[in-house]
Short mmCIF file of C-alpha atoms in Angstrom, two decimals:
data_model
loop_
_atom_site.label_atom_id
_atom_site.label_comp_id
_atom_site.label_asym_id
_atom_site.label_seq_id
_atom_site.Cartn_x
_atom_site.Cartn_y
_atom_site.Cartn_z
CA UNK I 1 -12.43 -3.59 17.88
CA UNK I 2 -10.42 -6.57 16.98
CA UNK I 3 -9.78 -7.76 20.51
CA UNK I 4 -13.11 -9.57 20.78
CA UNK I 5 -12.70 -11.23 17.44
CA UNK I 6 -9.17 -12.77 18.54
CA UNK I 7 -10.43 -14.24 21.79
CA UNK I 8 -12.19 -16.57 20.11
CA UNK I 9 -9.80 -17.25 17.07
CA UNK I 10 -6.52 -16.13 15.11
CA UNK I 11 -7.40 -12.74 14.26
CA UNK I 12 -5.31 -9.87 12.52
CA UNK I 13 -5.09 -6.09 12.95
CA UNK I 14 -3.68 -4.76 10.16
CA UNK I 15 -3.06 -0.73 10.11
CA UNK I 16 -3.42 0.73 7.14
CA UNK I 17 -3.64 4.07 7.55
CA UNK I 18 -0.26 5.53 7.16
CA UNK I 19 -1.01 9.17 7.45
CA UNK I 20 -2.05 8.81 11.32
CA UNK I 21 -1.41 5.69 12.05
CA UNK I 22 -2.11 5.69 16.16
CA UNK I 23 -2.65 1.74 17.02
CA UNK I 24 0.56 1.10 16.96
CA UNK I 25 1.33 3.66 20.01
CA UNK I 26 -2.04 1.81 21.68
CA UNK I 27 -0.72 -1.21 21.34
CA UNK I 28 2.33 -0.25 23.31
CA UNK I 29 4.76 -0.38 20.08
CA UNK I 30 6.04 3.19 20.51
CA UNK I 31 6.39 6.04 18.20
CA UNK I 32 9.18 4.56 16.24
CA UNK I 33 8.62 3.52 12.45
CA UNK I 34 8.16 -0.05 11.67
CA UNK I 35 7.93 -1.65 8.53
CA UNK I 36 4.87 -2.25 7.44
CA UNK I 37 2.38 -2.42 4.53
CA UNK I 38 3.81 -0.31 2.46
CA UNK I 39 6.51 -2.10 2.63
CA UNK I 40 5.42 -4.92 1.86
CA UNK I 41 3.79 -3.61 -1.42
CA UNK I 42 6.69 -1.75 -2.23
CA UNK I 43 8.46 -5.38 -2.39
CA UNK I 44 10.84 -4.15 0.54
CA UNK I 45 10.05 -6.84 3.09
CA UNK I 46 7.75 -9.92 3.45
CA UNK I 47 4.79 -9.81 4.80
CA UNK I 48 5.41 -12.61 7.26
CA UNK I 49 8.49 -10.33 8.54
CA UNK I 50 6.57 -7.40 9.47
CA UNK I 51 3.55 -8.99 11.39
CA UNK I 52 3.72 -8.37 15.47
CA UNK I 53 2.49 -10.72 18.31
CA UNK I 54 0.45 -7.80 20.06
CA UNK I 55 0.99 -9.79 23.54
CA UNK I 56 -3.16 -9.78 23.37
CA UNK I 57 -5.05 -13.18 23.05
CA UNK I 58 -4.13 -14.53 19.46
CA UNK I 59 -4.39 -11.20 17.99
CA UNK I 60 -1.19 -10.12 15.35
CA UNK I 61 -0.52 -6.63 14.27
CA UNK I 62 0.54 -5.66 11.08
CA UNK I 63 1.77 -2.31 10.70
CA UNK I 64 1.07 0.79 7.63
CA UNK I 65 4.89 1.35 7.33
CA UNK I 66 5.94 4.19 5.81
CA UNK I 67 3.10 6.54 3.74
CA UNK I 68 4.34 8.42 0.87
CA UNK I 69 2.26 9.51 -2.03
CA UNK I 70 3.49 6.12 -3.51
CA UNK I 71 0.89 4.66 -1.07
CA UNK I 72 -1.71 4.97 -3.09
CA UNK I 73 -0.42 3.87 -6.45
CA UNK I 74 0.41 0.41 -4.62
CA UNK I 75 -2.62 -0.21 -3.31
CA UNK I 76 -3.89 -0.14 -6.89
CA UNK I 77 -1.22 -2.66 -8.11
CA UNK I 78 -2.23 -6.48 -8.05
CA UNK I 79 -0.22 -7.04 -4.79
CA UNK I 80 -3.02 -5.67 -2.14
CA UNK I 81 -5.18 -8.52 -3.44
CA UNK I 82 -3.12 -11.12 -3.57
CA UNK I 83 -1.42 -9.85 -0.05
CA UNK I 84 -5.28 -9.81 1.36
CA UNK I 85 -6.03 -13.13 -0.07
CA UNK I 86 -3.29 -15.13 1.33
CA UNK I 87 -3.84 -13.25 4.81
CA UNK I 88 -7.35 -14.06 4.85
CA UNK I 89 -6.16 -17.56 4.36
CA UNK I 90 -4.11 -17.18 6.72
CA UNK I 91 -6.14 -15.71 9.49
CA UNK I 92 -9.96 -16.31 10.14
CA UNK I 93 -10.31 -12.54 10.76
CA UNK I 94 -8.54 -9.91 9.17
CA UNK I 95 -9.43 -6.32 10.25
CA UNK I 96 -7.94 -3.48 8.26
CA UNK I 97 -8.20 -0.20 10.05
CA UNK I 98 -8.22 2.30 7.13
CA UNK I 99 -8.04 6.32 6.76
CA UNK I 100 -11.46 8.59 6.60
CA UNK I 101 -12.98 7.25 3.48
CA UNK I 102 -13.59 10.57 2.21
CA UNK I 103 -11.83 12.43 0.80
CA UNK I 104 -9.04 9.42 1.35
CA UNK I 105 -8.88 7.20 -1.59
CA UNK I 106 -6.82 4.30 -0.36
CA UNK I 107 -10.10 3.63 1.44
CA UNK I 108 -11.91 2.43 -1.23
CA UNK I 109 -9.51 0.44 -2.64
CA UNK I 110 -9.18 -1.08 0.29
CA UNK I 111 -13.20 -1.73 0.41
CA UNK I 112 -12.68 -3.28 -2.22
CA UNK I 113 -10.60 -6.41 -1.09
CA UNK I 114 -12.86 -6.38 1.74
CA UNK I 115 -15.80 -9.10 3.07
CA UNK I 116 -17.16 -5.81 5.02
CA UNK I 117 -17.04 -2.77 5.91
CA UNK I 118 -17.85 -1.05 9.55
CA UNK I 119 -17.81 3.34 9.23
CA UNK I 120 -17.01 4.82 12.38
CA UNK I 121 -18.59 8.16 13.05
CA UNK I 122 -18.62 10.29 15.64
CA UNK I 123 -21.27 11.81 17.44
CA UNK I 124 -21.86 15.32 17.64
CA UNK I 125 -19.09 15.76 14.52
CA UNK I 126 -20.23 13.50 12.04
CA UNK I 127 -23.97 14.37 10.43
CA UNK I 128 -26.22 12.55 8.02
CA UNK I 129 -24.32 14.26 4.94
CA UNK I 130 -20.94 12.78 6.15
CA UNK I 131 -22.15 9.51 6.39
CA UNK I 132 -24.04 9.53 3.08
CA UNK I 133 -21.16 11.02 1.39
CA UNK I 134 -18.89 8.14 2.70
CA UNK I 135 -21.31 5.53 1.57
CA UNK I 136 -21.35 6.92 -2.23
CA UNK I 137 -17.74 7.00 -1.42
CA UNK I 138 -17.36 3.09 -0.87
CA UNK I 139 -20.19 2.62 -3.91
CA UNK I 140 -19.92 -1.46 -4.50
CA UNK I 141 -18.54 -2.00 -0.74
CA UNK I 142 -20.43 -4.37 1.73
CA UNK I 143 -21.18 -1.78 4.41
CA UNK I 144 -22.28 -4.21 7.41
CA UNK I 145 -22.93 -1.04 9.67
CA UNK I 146 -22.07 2.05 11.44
CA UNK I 147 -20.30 2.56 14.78
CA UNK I 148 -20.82 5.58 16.69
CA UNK I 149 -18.68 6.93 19.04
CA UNK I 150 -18.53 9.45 21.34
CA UNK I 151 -22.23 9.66 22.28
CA UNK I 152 -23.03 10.85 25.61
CA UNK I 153 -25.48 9.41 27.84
CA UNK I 154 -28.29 11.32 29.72
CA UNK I 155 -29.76 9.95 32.98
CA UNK I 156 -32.38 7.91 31.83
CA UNK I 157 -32.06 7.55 28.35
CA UNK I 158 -30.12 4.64 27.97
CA UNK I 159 -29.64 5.70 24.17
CA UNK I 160 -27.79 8.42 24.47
CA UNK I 161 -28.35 12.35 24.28
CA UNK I 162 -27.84 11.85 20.49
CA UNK I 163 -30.60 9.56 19.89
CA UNK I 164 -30.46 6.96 17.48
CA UNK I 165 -31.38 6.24 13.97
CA UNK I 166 -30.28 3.64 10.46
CA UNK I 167 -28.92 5.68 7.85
CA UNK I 168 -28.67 3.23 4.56
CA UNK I 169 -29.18 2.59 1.18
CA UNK I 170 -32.64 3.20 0.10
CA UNK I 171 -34.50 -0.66 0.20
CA UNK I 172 -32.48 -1.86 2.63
#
């Protein structure tokens, strides 16, 4: 989802979900641990060290690192938001690809530092309750909207099999 965004300007991908982190095997980066994020929190490395030219339009990557249970208790230092503050300086879009956001609480932390958040859900897996349990989840987060994946197309019904349909807050 970031590609489009860095085609048109300097645009970051940052990983932060440590437990299955699978962009960096997308991106053609291998298997093998890189320093990232936590990392960087954990006062390890610089941020500036660990970011990646992804070889795609002006698009960097910037890796989770190592997870351990640590993981958590950084995100909740003073560091993420002054590491997301000079990156958004940095960068005119910064997209941080984060864990389920429930029952994973780095995720909203992470909200929290955010402009916006997009949930991804998945057809056919995902139902109404997920979706409104992850929105009390990120309570005070700027959800923007919801991409769904996985829906399968019917001849003739250009919407899908699955239909369609705005879940929100009430008023909105």
């Amino acid at each position: 989802h970031a590609l489009p965004l860095a085609n048109s300007s300097r645009a970051l991908y940052m990983e932060a979900d440590g437990r299955h982190a699978t962009s960096q095997d997308y991106m053609g980066l291998g298997k093998k641990p890189l320093p990232g994020l936590s990392d960087v929190l954990a006062m390890r490395h610089r941020a500036g060290s660990v970011l990646i030219n992804s070889g795609m339009s002006d698009l960097l990557y910037f890796p989770s690192g190592d997870f351990s249970e640590k993981f958590v208790d950084r995100l909740r230092s003073d560091e993420l938001g002054i590491l997301l503050d000079s990156l958004k300086k940095r960068f005119r879009y910064v997209i941080v690809d984060a864990p389920p956001a429930f029952p994973m609480p780095e995720t909203g932390i992470l909200a929290q530092h955010c402009d916006g958040v997009l949930l991804v859900m998945g057809a056919g897996r995902d139902g109404r309750e997920q979706l409104e349990t992850t929105m009390e989840s990120l309570e005070g987060a700027d959800i923007l909207g919801v991409i769904l994946n996985g829906v399968k197309s019917t001849p003739g019904n250009r919407y899908g099999s699955y239909g369609y349909g705005y879940y929100g807050k009430k008023g909105r």
